[in-house]
């Protein structure tokens, strides 16, 4: 043991401005640690003259790096250092006796010795997911500061830690989420009246933090808590995710894909690519949903708002596939099949501007040519003299009889036709003239407007609260 101590002892020895020799150091080490017969010190003994008094431990945590944060498993791995301080009443008993002699055998202000040679509090990371072992390593040192001419000693210990702790992950605002993870330390096996924490710092030291590509330390807090027969020092880190990577590689492609999905209604119906295009877009959304689910905890409380957004976009894409197939049925319907009147009216309501403008142009053309289509069995177009006071069809006989060989009896029946009957029959003919291809085109226009509106509203409803959650 003496050879080991001679190698590892690092001392700063000062007495009246003169450095002491190695013999002085060896005398104190031999009296305190190596000479079992004469030594009054043992690292197994509680460091108090009165064993009923409490050892108060001051501890500070300094973060060096965040090596890993597994949101799915809920594990935070960090690298840091601890500064642990306490007082020891018995480690300098031999020093006190030697310093009081004339001349003093040795006298110094502080000394570094290996940690395994002195008593130290068994500080343990309580919420570790690997092992509940006391921190420290045989290569670490404890610095002893002499107080009151050796009556007491301030002990300083600077162990390094690489720990993996449990963390409750809240991904409600993913990828703009903020996580709060706590590293809990306790003095394993001791009651609070024996060893307790007296924390002088109120936050974690981040001056040595090397930064992280994904997370930034937004704030930190230090607290002391006694639970049952254990005292805990809790160091809380508030970690904010850097969302730029996810915004570029996840959110933006989803928005672009949703807009491209609507373009399916612009493709020509006879191209044969509509169904394949819409199904491909749906499968792409399904792949993105899988990617997002792989990066989130498998928990139902709380669920990510972004996951709801992805499911909503997936449902919209599935609905687009369904509507695409139904609209193609309208394009391929037989032209001889009449379009139902309720379909024409529904299209007229949803597509009223185009219909009204088309009807207006037709009425203006009819007024310019002053021609009408009378309700004859063969739909002949007959020029009408509307200035005659005898009625709208007053000169129908003399204009049509020579040319079309219509009998006088038929001409009298035509003269009895009222203007209201003609207007009603004309509207009926206009409705019957609509073809199924026009129905399909109207459905496409309505679907483009409807699905664009749905995508914009879903994006605003889900992404706006996420983006503003940190404000």
Short mmCIF file of N, CA and C in Angstrom, two decimals, residues 59-230:
data_model
loop_
_atom_site.label_atom_id
_atom_site.label_comp_id
_atom_site.label_asym_id
_atom_site.label_seq_id
_atom_site.Cartn_x
_atom_site.Cartn_y
_atom_site.Cartn_z
N UNK A 59 -23.43 19.19 -3.42
CA UNK A 59 -23.11 18.54 -4.69
C UNK A 59 -23.52 19.44 -5.85
N UNK A 60 -22.67 19.52 -6.85
CA UNK A 60 -22.94 20.28 -8.07
C UNK A 60 -22.72 19.39 -9.28
N UNK A 61 -23.63 19.49 -10.24
CA UNK A 61 -23.55 18.69 -11.46
C UNK A 61 -23.17 19.58 -12.63
N UNK A 62 -22.20 19.13 -13.39
CA UNK A 62 -21.75 19.84 -14.59
C UNK A 62 -21.92 18.91 -15.79
N UNK A 63 -22.67 19.36 -16.81
CA UNK A 63 -22.96 18.55 -17.99
C UNK A 63 -21.88 18.79 -19.05
N UNK A 64 -21.35 17.70 -19.58
CA UNK A 64 -20.38 17.78 -20.67
C UNK A 64 -21.04 17.51 -22.02
N UNK A 65 -21.86 16.47 -22.10
CA UNK A 65 -22.52 16.15 -23.37
C UNK A 65 -23.74 15.29 -23.11
N UNK A 66 -24.66 15.35 -24.06
CA UNK A 66 -25.81 14.45 -24.11
C UNK A 66 -25.52 13.42 -25.19
N UNK A 67 -25.06 12.27 -24.76
CA UNK A 67 -24.61 11.28 -25.74
C UNK A 67 -25.76 10.58 -26.44
N UNK A 68 -26.92 10.49 -25.78
CA UNK A 68 -28.05 9.79 -26.41
C UNK A 68 -29.32 10.13 -25.66
N UNK A 69 -30.41 10.25 -26.44
CA UNK A 69 -31.74 10.41 -25.85
C UNK A 69 -32.70 9.56 -26.67
N UNK A 70 -33.08 8.43 -26.12
CA UNK A 70 -33.97 7.50 -26.79
C UNK A 70 -35.39 7.81 -26.35
N UNK A 71 -36.16 8.53 -27.22
CA UNK A 71 -37.52 8.88 -26.84
C UNK A 71 -38.44 7.68 -26.78
N UNK A 72 -38.19 6.68 -27.62
CA UNK A 72 -39.05 5.50 -27.65
C UNK A 72 -38.92 4.72 -26.35
N UNK A 73 -37.68 4.49 -25.89
CA UNK A 73 -37.46 3.75 -24.64
C UNK A 73 -37.57 4.65 -23.43
N UNK A 74 -37.43 5.96 -23.60
CA UNK A 74 -37.47 6.87 -22.47
C UNK A 74 -36.19 6.85 -21.67
N UNK A 75 -35.03 6.84 -22.35
CA UNK A 75 -33.73 6.80 -21.69
C UNK A 75 -32.89 8.00 -22.11
N UNK A 76 -32.27 8.64 -21.11
CA UNK A 76 -31.36 9.77 -21.34
C UNK A 76 -29.97 9.37 -20.88
N UNK A 77 -29.01 9.46 -21.78
CA UNK A 77 -27.62 9.16 -21.45
C UNK A 77 -26.81 10.44 -21.53
N UNK A 78 -26.14 10.76 -20.46
CA UNK A 78 -25.35 11.99 -20.41
C UNK A 78 -23.99 11.73 -19.78
N UNK A 79 -23.06 12.63 -20.09
CA UNK A 79 -21.71 12.59 -19.55
C UNK A 79 -21.49 13.88 -18.80
N UNK A 80 -20.99 13.77 -17.57
CA UNK A 80 -20.78 14.96 -16.76
C UNK A 80 -19.81 14.72 -15.62
N UNK A 81 -19.65 15.71 -14.81
CA UNK A 81 -18.79 15.63 -13.63
C UNK A 81 -19.57 16.13 -12.42
N UNK A 82 -19.18 15.65 -11.24
CA UNK A 82 -19.78 16.06 -9.99
C UNK A 82 -18.72 16.71 -9.10
N UNK A 83 -19.14 17.72 -8.40
CA UNK A 83 -18.31 18.33 -7.37
C UNK A 83 -19.01 18.08 -6.04
N UNK A 84 -18.42 17.22 -5.21
CA UNK A 84 -19.04 16.79 -3.96
C UNK A 84 -18.16 17.27 -2.81
N UNK A 85 -18.79 17.93 -1.84
CA UNK A 85 -18.06 18.48 -0.69
C UNK A 85 -18.74 18.05 0.61
N UNK A 86 -17.93 17.76 1.60
CA UNK A 86 -18.40 17.45 2.95
C UNK A 86 -17.25 17.70 3.92
N UNK A 87 -17.52 17.64 5.18
CA UNK A 87 -16.48 17.83 6.20
C UNK A 87 -16.21 16.51 6.91
N UNK A 88 -14.95 16.33 7.27
CA UNK A 88 -14.51 15.11 7.95
C UNK A 88 -13.81 15.53 9.26
N UNK A 89 -14.27 14.96 10.38
CA UNK A 89 -13.73 15.35 11.69
C UNK A 89 -12.53 14.52 12.12
N UNK A 90 -12.28 13.39 11.49
CA UNK A 90 -11.27 12.48 12.03
C UNK A 90 -10.10 12.23 11.10
N UNK A 91 -10.16 12.64 9.84
CA UNK A 91 -9.09 12.32 8.91
C UNK A 91 -7.80 13.06 9.25
N UNK A 92 -7.90 14.20 9.96
CA UNK A 92 -6.72 14.99 10.29
C UNK A 92 -6.38 14.95 11.78
N UNK A 93 -6.81 13.90 12.47
CA UNK A 93 -6.47 13.82 13.90
C UNK A 93 -4.97 13.74 14.11
N UNK A 94 -4.29 12.91 13.34
CA UNK A 94 -2.83 12.82 13.47
C UNK A 94 -2.16 14.11 13.02
N UNK A 95 -2.73 14.74 12.01
CA UNK A 95 -2.17 16.02 11.56
C UNK A 95 -2.26 17.06 12.67
N UNK A 96 -3.37 17.09 13.40
CA UNK A 96 -3.57 18.07 14.45
C UNK A 96 -2.55 17.90 15.57
N UNK A 97 -2.27 16.65 15.90
CA UNK A 97 -1.28 16.38 16.94
C UNK A 97 0.10 16.79 16.48
N UNK A 98 0.44 16.45 15.23
CA UNK A 98 1.77 16.78 14.72
C UNK A 98 1.95 18.28 14.55
N UNK A 99 0.89 18.96 14.13
CA UNK A 99 1.00 20.40 13.93
C UNK A 99 1.16 21.16 15.24
N UNK A 100 0.67 20.56 16.35
CA UNK A 100 0.78 21.24 17.64
C UNK A 100 2.13 21.05 18.29
N UNK A 101 2.94 20.12 17.80
CA UNK A 101 4.27 19.88 18.38
C UNK A 101 5.24 20.97 17.97
N UNK A 102 6.35 21.04 18.70
CA UNK A 102 7.37 22.05 18.41
C UNK A 102 8.71 21.35 18.18
N UNK A 103 9.28 21.48 17.00
CA UNK A 103 8.67 22.06 15.78
C UNK A 103 7.65 21.09 15.21
N UNK A 104 6.70 21.56 14.39
CA UNK A 104 5.70 20.66 13.81
C UNK A 104 6.34 19.62 12.90
N UNK A 105 5.81 18.39 13.02
CA UNK A 105 6.35 17.33 12.16
C UNK A 105 5.99 17.57 10.71
N UNK A 106 4.81 18.09 10.48
CA UNK A 106 4.38 18.43 9.12
C UNK A 106 3.23 19.42 9.23
N UNK A 107 3.10 20.21 8.20
CA UNK A 107 2.02 21.19 8.14
C UNK A 107 1.79 21.54 6.68
N UNK A 108 0.54 21.49 6.25
CA UNK A 108 0.18 21.80 4.86
C UNK A 108 -1.25 22.30 4.82
N UNK A 109 -1.60 22.89 3.72
CA UNK A 109 -2.94 23.47 3.57
C UNK A 109 -3.92 22.52 2.88
N UNK A 110 -3.44 21.75 1.93
CA UNK A 110 -4.32 20.79 1.26
C UNK A 110 -3.48 19.70 0.62
N UNK A 111 -4.12 18.58 0.38
CA UNK A 111 -3.42 17.44 -0.17
C UNK A 111 -4.40 16.60 -0.98
N UNK A 112 -3.92 15.97 -2.06
CA UNK A 112 -4.72 15.08 -2.90
C UNK A 112 -4.32 13.64 -2.60
N UNK A 113 -5.32 12.80 -2.34
CA UNK A 113 -5.06 11.39 -2.11
C UNK A 113 -6.07 10.58 -2.90
N UNK A 114 -5.76 9.33 -3.24
CA UNK A 114 -6.72 8.49 -3.97
C UNK A 114 -8.01 8.32 -3.20
N UNK A 115 -9.12 8.25 -3.91
CA UNK A 115 -10.42 8.23 -3.26
C UNK A 115 -10.64 7.00 -2.40
N UNK A 116 -9.98 5.89 -2.74
CA UNK A 116 -10.21 4.67 -1.98
C UNK A 116 -9.54 4.66 -0.62
N UNK A 117 -8.78 5.72 -0.28
CA UNK A 117 -8.08 5.77 0.99
C UNK A 117 -8.87 6.52 2.06
N UNK A 118 -9.96 7.20 1.68
CA UNK A 118 -10.72 7.98 2.64
C UNK A 118 -12.20 7.60 2.56
N UNK A 119 -12.91 7.97 3.63
CA UNK A 119 -14.37 7.78 3.62
C UNK A 119 -14.99 8.80 2.67
N UNK A 120 -15.99 8.34 1.93
CA UNK A 120 -16.72 9.23 1.03
C UNK A 120 -18.17 8.80 1.01
N UNK A 121 -19.09 9.71 0.80
CA UNK A 121 -20.52 9.34 0.80
C UNK A 121 -20.84 8.44 -0.39
N UNK A 122 -21.63 7.38 -0.17
CA UNK A 122 -21.95 6.45 -1.26
C UNK A 122 -23.04 7.03 -2.17
N UNK A 123 -22.67 8.01 -2.98
CA UNK A 123 -23.63 8.66 -3.87
C UNK A 123 -23.97 7.72 -5.02
N UNK A 124 -25.26 7.52 -5.24
CA UNK A 124 -25.74 6.58 -6.26
C UNK A 124 -26.78 7.27 -7.14
N UNK A 125 -26.74 6.98 -8.43
CA UNK A 125 -27.77 7.48 -9.35
C UNK A 125 -29.01 6.60 -9.17
N UNK A 126 -30.04 7.19 -8.55
CA UNK A 126 -31.19 6.40 -8.12
C UNK A 126 -32.05 5.93 -9.29
N UNK A 127 -32.22 6.76 -10.34
CA UNK A 127 -33.09 6.39 -11.46
C UNK A 127 -32.29 5.86 -12.65
N UNK A 128 -31.16 5.24 -12.38
CA UNK A 128 -30.37 4.63 -13.45
C UNK A 128 -31.09 3.40 -13.99
N UNK A 129 -30.97 3.17 -15.30
CA UNK A 129 -31.60 2.01 -15.93
C UNK A 129 -30.58 0.90 -16.18
N UNK A 130 -29.35 1.10 -15.79
CA UNK A 130 -28.31 0.08 -16.00
C UNK A 130 -27.98 -0.65 -14.70
N UNK A 131 -27.51 0.09 -13.68
CA UNK A 131 -27.15 -0.54 -12.41
C UNK A 131 -27.17 0.51 -11.32
N UNK A 132 -27.50 0.09 -10.08
CA UNK A 132 -27.51 0.99 -8.93
C UNK A 132 -26.20 0.83 -8.18
N UNK A 133 -25.15 1.38 -8.75
CA UNK A 133 -23.83 1.32 -8.15
C UNK A 133 -23.41 2.71 -7.71
N UNK A 134 -22.58 2.74 -6.65
CA UNK A 134 -22.04 4.01 -6.20
C UNK A 134 -21.09 4.56 -7.25
N UNK A 135 -21.12 5.87 -7.40
CA UNK A 135 -20.27 6.50 -8.40
C UNK A 135 -18.82 6.51 -7.91
N UNK A 136 -17.89 6.73 -8.82
CA UNK A 136 -16.49 6.82 -8.46
C UNK A 136 -15.65 5.81 -9.21
N UNK A 137 -14.32 6.06 -9.16
CA UNK A 137 -13.35 5.20 -9.82
C UNK A 137 -12.05 5.28 -9.02
N UNK A 138 -11.33 4.18 -8.92
CA UNK A 138 -10.08 4.22 -8.14
C UNK A 138 -9.08 5.27 -8.62
N UNK A 139 -9.19 5.72 -9.85
CA UNK A 139 -8.26 6.70 -10.36
C UNK A 139 -8.60 8.14 -9.97
N UNK A 140 -9.76 8.34 -9.34
CA UNK A 140 -10.15 9.68 -8.92
C UNK A 140 -9.50 10.01 -7.58
N UNK A 141 -9.38 11.31 -7.32
CA UNK A 141 -8.73 11.79 -6.10
C UNK A 141 -9.70 12.61 -5.27
N UNK A 142 -9.39 12.66 -3.99
CA UNK A 142 -10.10 13.51 -3.05
C UNK A 142 -9.12 14.54 -2.52
N UNK A 143 -9.53 15.79 -2.58
CA UNK A 143 -8.67 16.86 -2.07
C UNK A 143 -9.09 17.19 -0.63
N UNK A 144 -8.11 17.21 0.26
CA UNK A 144 -8.35 17.49 1.67
C UNK A 144 -7.84 18.90 1.97
N UNK A 145 -8.73 19.75 2.44
CA UNK A 145 -8.39 21.11 2.87
C UNK A 145 -8.35 21.14 4.39
N UNK A 146 -7.25 21.62 4.93
CA UNK A 146 -7.08 21.69 6.38
C UNK A 146 -7.83 22.89 6.94
N UNK A 147 -8.65 22.65 7.99
CA UNK A 147 -9.39 23.70 8.67
C UNK A 147 -9.07 23.67 10.15
N UNK A 148 -9.00 24.84 10.76
CA UNK A 148 -8.80 24.97 12.21
C UNK A 148 -7.60 24.17 12.69
N UNK A 149 -6.49 24.32 11.99
CA UNK A 149 -5.23 23.66 12.36
C UNK A 149 -5.36 22.15 12.44
N UNK A 150 -6.24 21.60 11.64
CA UNK A 150 -6.39 20.15 11.58
C UNK A 150 -7.55 19.61 12.37
N UNK A 151 -8.34 20.49 13.01
CA UNK A 151 -9.49 20.00 13.77
C UNK A 151 -10.56 19.43 12.84
N UNK A 152 -10.67 20.02 11.64
CA UNK A 152 -11.62 19.54 10.64
C UNK A 152 -10.97 19.59 9.28
N UNK A 153 -11.59 18.92 8.34
CA UNK A 153 -11.10 18.92 6.97
C UNK A 153 -12.27 19.05 6.01
N UNK A 154 -12.09 19.96 5.09
CA UNK A 154 -13.05 20.06 3.98
C UNK A 154 -12.62 19.08 2.90
N UNK A 155 -13.52 18.19 2.53
CA UNK A 155 -13.23 17.18 1.53
C UNK A 155 -13.89 17.56 0.21
N UNK A 156 -13.12 17.52 -0.85
CA UNK A 156 -13.63 17.81 -2.20
C UNK A 156 -13.36 16.60 -3.09
N UNK A 157 -14.42 16.16 -3.75
CA UNK A 157 -14.33 14.98 -4.60
C UNK A 157 -14.92 15.34 -5.96
N UNK A 158 -14.20 15.00 -7.05
CA UNK A 158 -14.64 15.39 -8.39
C UNK A 158 -14.76 14.15 -9.29
N UNK A 159 -15.73 13.30 -9.04
CA UNK A 159 -15.88 12.11 -9.89
C UNK A 159 -16.58 12.45 -11.20
N UNK A 160 -16.27 11.70 -12.23
CA UNK A 160 -16.98 11.80 -13.50
C UNK A 160 -18.07 10.75 -13.57
N UNK A 161 -19.12 11.03 -14.33
CA UNK A 161 -20.23 10.09 -14.46
C UNK A 161 -20.61 9.94 -15.93
N UNK A 162 -20.93 8.73 -16.30
CA UNK A 162 -21.56 8.41 -17.57
C UNK A 162 -22.76 7.57 -17.21
N UNK A 163 -23.92 8.18 -17.21
CA UNK A 163 -25.10 7.53 -16.68
C UNK A 163 -26.23 7.51 -17.70
N UNK A 164 -27.04 6.50 -17.59
CA UNK A 164 -28.23 6.35 -18.44
C UNK A 164 -29.44 6.25 -17.52
N UNK A 165 -30.28 7.27 -17.54
CA UNK A 165 -31.38 7.37 -16.59
C UNK A 165 -32.72 7.31 -17.31
N UNK A 166 -33.74 6.97 -16.54
CA UNK A 166 -35.11 6.92 -17.08
C UNK A 166 -35.67 8.33 -17.16
N UNK A 167 -36.49 8.56 -18.19
CA UNK A 167 -37.09 9.88 -18.40
C UNK A 167 -38.49 9.70 -18.96
N UNK A 168 -39.45 10.39 -18.35
CA UNK A 168 -40.83 10.36 -18.85
C UNK A 168 -40.93 11.29 -20.06
N UNK A 169 -41.18 10.70 -21.21
CA UNK A 169 -41.19 11.46 -22.46
C UNK A 169 -42.61 11.89 -22.80
N UNK A 170 -42.78 13.16 -23.09
CA UNK A 170 -44.05 13.73 -23.53
C UNK A 170 -43.89 14.23 -24.95
N UNK A 171 -44.47 13.51 -25.90
CA UNK A 171 -44.31 13.84 -27.33
C UNK A 171 -45.55 14.50 -27.90
N UNK A 172 -46.33 15.16 -27.04
CA UNK A 172 -47.55 15.80 -27.53
C UNK A 172 -47.25 16.82 -28.62
N UNK A 173 -46.15 17.56 -28.48
CA UNK A 173 -45.83 18.62 -29.43
C UNK A 173 -44.70 18.24 -30.37
N UNK A 174 -44.45 16.96 -30.55
CA UNK A 174 -43.42 16.50 -31.48
C UNK A 174 -43.70 17.04 -32.89
N UNK A 175 -42.69 17.55 -33.63
CA UNK A 175 -41.26 17.65 -33.29
C UNK A 175 -40.86 18.99 -32.67
N UNK A 176 -41.82 19.73 -32.11
CA UNK A 176 -41.51 20.96 -31.38
C UNK A 176 -41.64 20.71 -29.87
N UNK A 177 -41.30 19.51 -29.44
CA UNK A 177 -41.52 19.13 -28.05
C UNK A 177 -40.39 19.61 -27.14
N UNK A 178 -40.73 19.74 -25.87
CA UNK A 178 -39.78 20.07 -24.81
C UNK A 178 -39.89 18.98 -23.75
N UNK A 179 -38.76 18.35 -23.45
CA UNK A 179 -38.73 17.24 -22.50
C UNK A 179 -38.08 17.69 -21.19
N UNK A 180 -38.59 17.17 -20.10
CA UNK A 180 -38.01 17.42 -18.79
C UNK A 180 -37.53 16.09 -18.21
N UNK A 181 -36.22 15.98 -18.05
CA UNK A 181 -35.62 14.76 -17.53
C UNK A 181 -34.88 15.09 -16.24
N UNK A 182 -34.99 14.18 -15.29
CA UNK A 182 -34.40 14.38 -13.97
C UNK A 182 -33.39 13.29 -13.68
N UNK A 183 -32.24 13.70 -13.14
CA UNK A 183 -31.22 12.77 -12.66
C UNK A 183 -31.24 12.83 -11.14
N UNK A 184 -31.59 11.72 -10.51
CA UNK A 184 -31.76 11.67 -9.06
C UNK A 184 -30.55 11.00 -8.41
N UNK A 185 -29.99 11.67 -7.40
CA UNK A 185 -28.88 11.12 -6.62
C UNK A 185 -29.35 10.90 -5.18
N UNK A 186 -28.84 9.85 -4.57
CA UNK A 186 -29.15 9.56 -3.17
C UNK A 186 -27.94 8.96 -2.49
N UNK A 187 -27.88 9.12 -1.18
CA UNK A 187 -26.81 8.49 -0.39
C UNK A 187 -27.31 7.11 0.02
N UNK A 188 -26.87 6.12 -0.73
CA UNK A 188 -27.44 4.78 -0.62
C UNK A 188 -27.16 4.18 0.78
N UNK A 189 -28.23 3.79 1.45
CA UNK A 189 -28.12 3.10 2.73
C UNK A 189 -28.15 3.99 3.94
N UNK A 190 -28.04 5.29 3.80
CA UNK A 190 -28.03 6.21 4.93
C UNK A 190 -29.36 6.93 5.05
N UNK A 191 -29.77 7.20 6.29
CA UNK A 191 -30.97 7.96 6.55
C UNK A 191 -30.67 9.45 6.45
N UNK A 192 -31.69 10.29 6.27
CA UNK A 192 -31.44 11.73 6.17
C UNK A 192 -30.81 12.33 7.42
N UNK A 193 -31.05 11.75 8.59
CA UNK A 193 -30.42 12.28 9.78
C UNK A 193 -28.95 11.90 9.89
N UNK A 194 -28.48 11.01 9.03
CA UNK A 194 -27.07 10.63 9.00
C UNK A 194 -26.33 11.37 7.88
N UNK A 195 -26.86 11.28 6.65
CA UNK A 195 -26.30 12.01 5.51
C UNK A 195 -27.45 12.73 4.82
N UNK A 196 -27.30 14.01 4.66
CA UNK A 196 -28.32 14.79 3.98
C UNK A 196 -27.63 15.74 3.00
N UNK A 197 -28.42 16.19 2.02
CA UNK A 197 -27.87 17.09 1.01
C UNK A 197 -28.13 18.54 1.42
N UNK A 198 -27.11 19.34 1.28
CA UNK A 198 -27.21 20.78 1.49
C UNK A 198 -26.73 21.45 0.20
N UNK A 199 -27.63 21.59 -0.75
CA UNK A 199 -27.29 22.03 -2.10
C UNK A 199 -27.23 23.55 -2.15
N UNK A 200 -26.09 24.06 -2.57
CA UNK A 200 -25.90 25.52 -2.67
C UNK A 200 -26.16 26.05 -4.08
N UNK A 201 -26.19 25.20 -5.07
CA UNK A 201 -26.46 25.64 -6.45
C UNK A 201 -27.93 25.45 -6.76
N UNK A 202 -28.45 26.31 -7.62
CA UNK A 202 -29.86 26.22 -8.00
C UNK A 202 -30.07 25.82 -9.46
N UNK A 203 -28.98 25.51 -10.17
CA UNK A 203 -29.10 25.05 -11.54
C UNK A 203 -27.88 24.22 -11.92
N UNK A 204 -28.03 23.50 -13.02
CA UNK A 204 -26.95 22.66 -13.51
C UNK A 204 -25.93 23.51 -14.26
N UNK A 205 -24.66 23.19 -14.06
CA UNK A 205 -23.60 23.92 -14.74
C UNK A 205 -23.48 23.43 -16.19
N UNK A 206 -23.70 24.33 -17.14
CA UNK A 206 -23.62 23.99 -18.56
C UNK A 206 -22.47 24.70 -19.26
N UNK A 207 -21.53 25.25 -18.49
CA UNK A 207 -20.43 25.98 -19.10
C UNK A 207 -19.51 25.07 -19.91
N UNK A 208 -19.49 23.78 -19.59
CA UNK A 208 -18.64 22.83 -20.33
C UNK A 208 -19.43 22.02 -21.35
N UNK A 209 -20.70 22.36 -21.53
CA UNK A 209 -21.55 21.58 -22.44
C UNK A 209 -21.09 21.75 -23.88
N UNK A 210 -20.87 20.63 -24.56
CA UNK A 210 -20.35 20.64 -25.92
C UNK A 210 -21.43 20.74 -26.99
N UNK A 211 -22.67 20.79 -26.58
CA UNK A 211 -23.76 20.93 -27.53
C UNK A 211 -24.24 19.60 -28.08
N UNK A 212 -25.42 19.64 -28.70
CA UNK A 212 -26.03 18.44 -29.29
C UNK A 212 -26.66 18.81 -30.62
N UNK A 213 -26.65 17.86 -31.55
CA UNK A 213 -27.22 18.11 -32.87
C UNK A 213 -28.74 18.12 -32.85
N UNK A 214 -29.34 17.48 -31.87
CA UNK A 214 -30.80 17.35 -31.83
C UNK A 214 -31.42 18.16 -30.71
N UNK A 215 -30.74 18.24 -29.56
CA UNK A 215 -31.32 18.86 -28.37
C UNK A 215 -30.49 20.05 -27.92
N UNK A 216 -31.17 20.97 -27.28
CA UNK A 216 -30.52 22.07 -26.60
C UNK A 216 -31.07 22.17 -25.18
N UNK A 217 -30.19 22.50 -24.24
CA UNK A 217 -30.61 22.64 -22.85
C UNK A 217 -31.23 24.03 -22.68
N UNK A 218 -32.53 24.05 -22.51
CA UNK A 218 -33.24 25.32 -22.41
C UNK A 218 -33.13 25.91 -21.01
N UNK A 219 -33.24 25.07 -19.99
CA UNK A 219 -33.11 25.53 -18.62
C UNK A 219 -32.83 24.32 -17.73
N UNK A 220 -32.53 24.59 -16.47
CA UNK A 220 -32.25 23.52 -15.51
C UNK A 220 -32.67 23.97 -14.13
N UNK A 221 -32.82 23.00 -13.24
CA UNK A 221 -33.23 23.30 -11.87
C UNK A 221 -32.65 22.24 -10.95
N UNK A 222 -32.43 22.64 -9.69
CA UNK A 222 -31.89 21.74 -8.66
C UNK A 222 -32.83 21.77 -7.48
N UNK A 223 -33.16 20.61 -6.96
CA UNK A 223 -34.06 20.54 -5.81
C UNK A 223 -33.62 19.43 -4.87
N UNK A 224 -34.04 19.57 -3.61
CA UNK A 224 -33.74 18.59 -2.57
C UNK A 224 -35.06 18.04 -2.04
N UNK A 225 -35.14 16.74 -1.89
CA UNK A 225 -36.38 16.11 -1.46
C UNK A 225 -36.07 14.92 -0.57
N UNK A 226 -36.86 14.78 0.46
CA UNK A 226 -36.74 13.63 1.37
C UNK A 226 -37.98 12.78 1.21
N UNK A 227 -37.78 11.54 0.82
CA UNK A 227 -38.87 10.59 0.62
C UNK A 227 -38.60 9.39 1.51
N UNK A 228 -39.45 9.22 2.50
CA UNK A 228 -39.27 8.10 3.42
C UNK A 228 -37.98 8.26 4.21
N UNK A 229 -37.14 7.25 4.12
CA UNK A 229 -35.86 7.26 4.83
C UNK A 229 -34.69 7.57 3.91
N UNK A 230 -34.96 8.25 2.81
CA UNK A 230 -33.91 8.57 1.85
C UNK A 230 -33.96 10.04 1.49
#
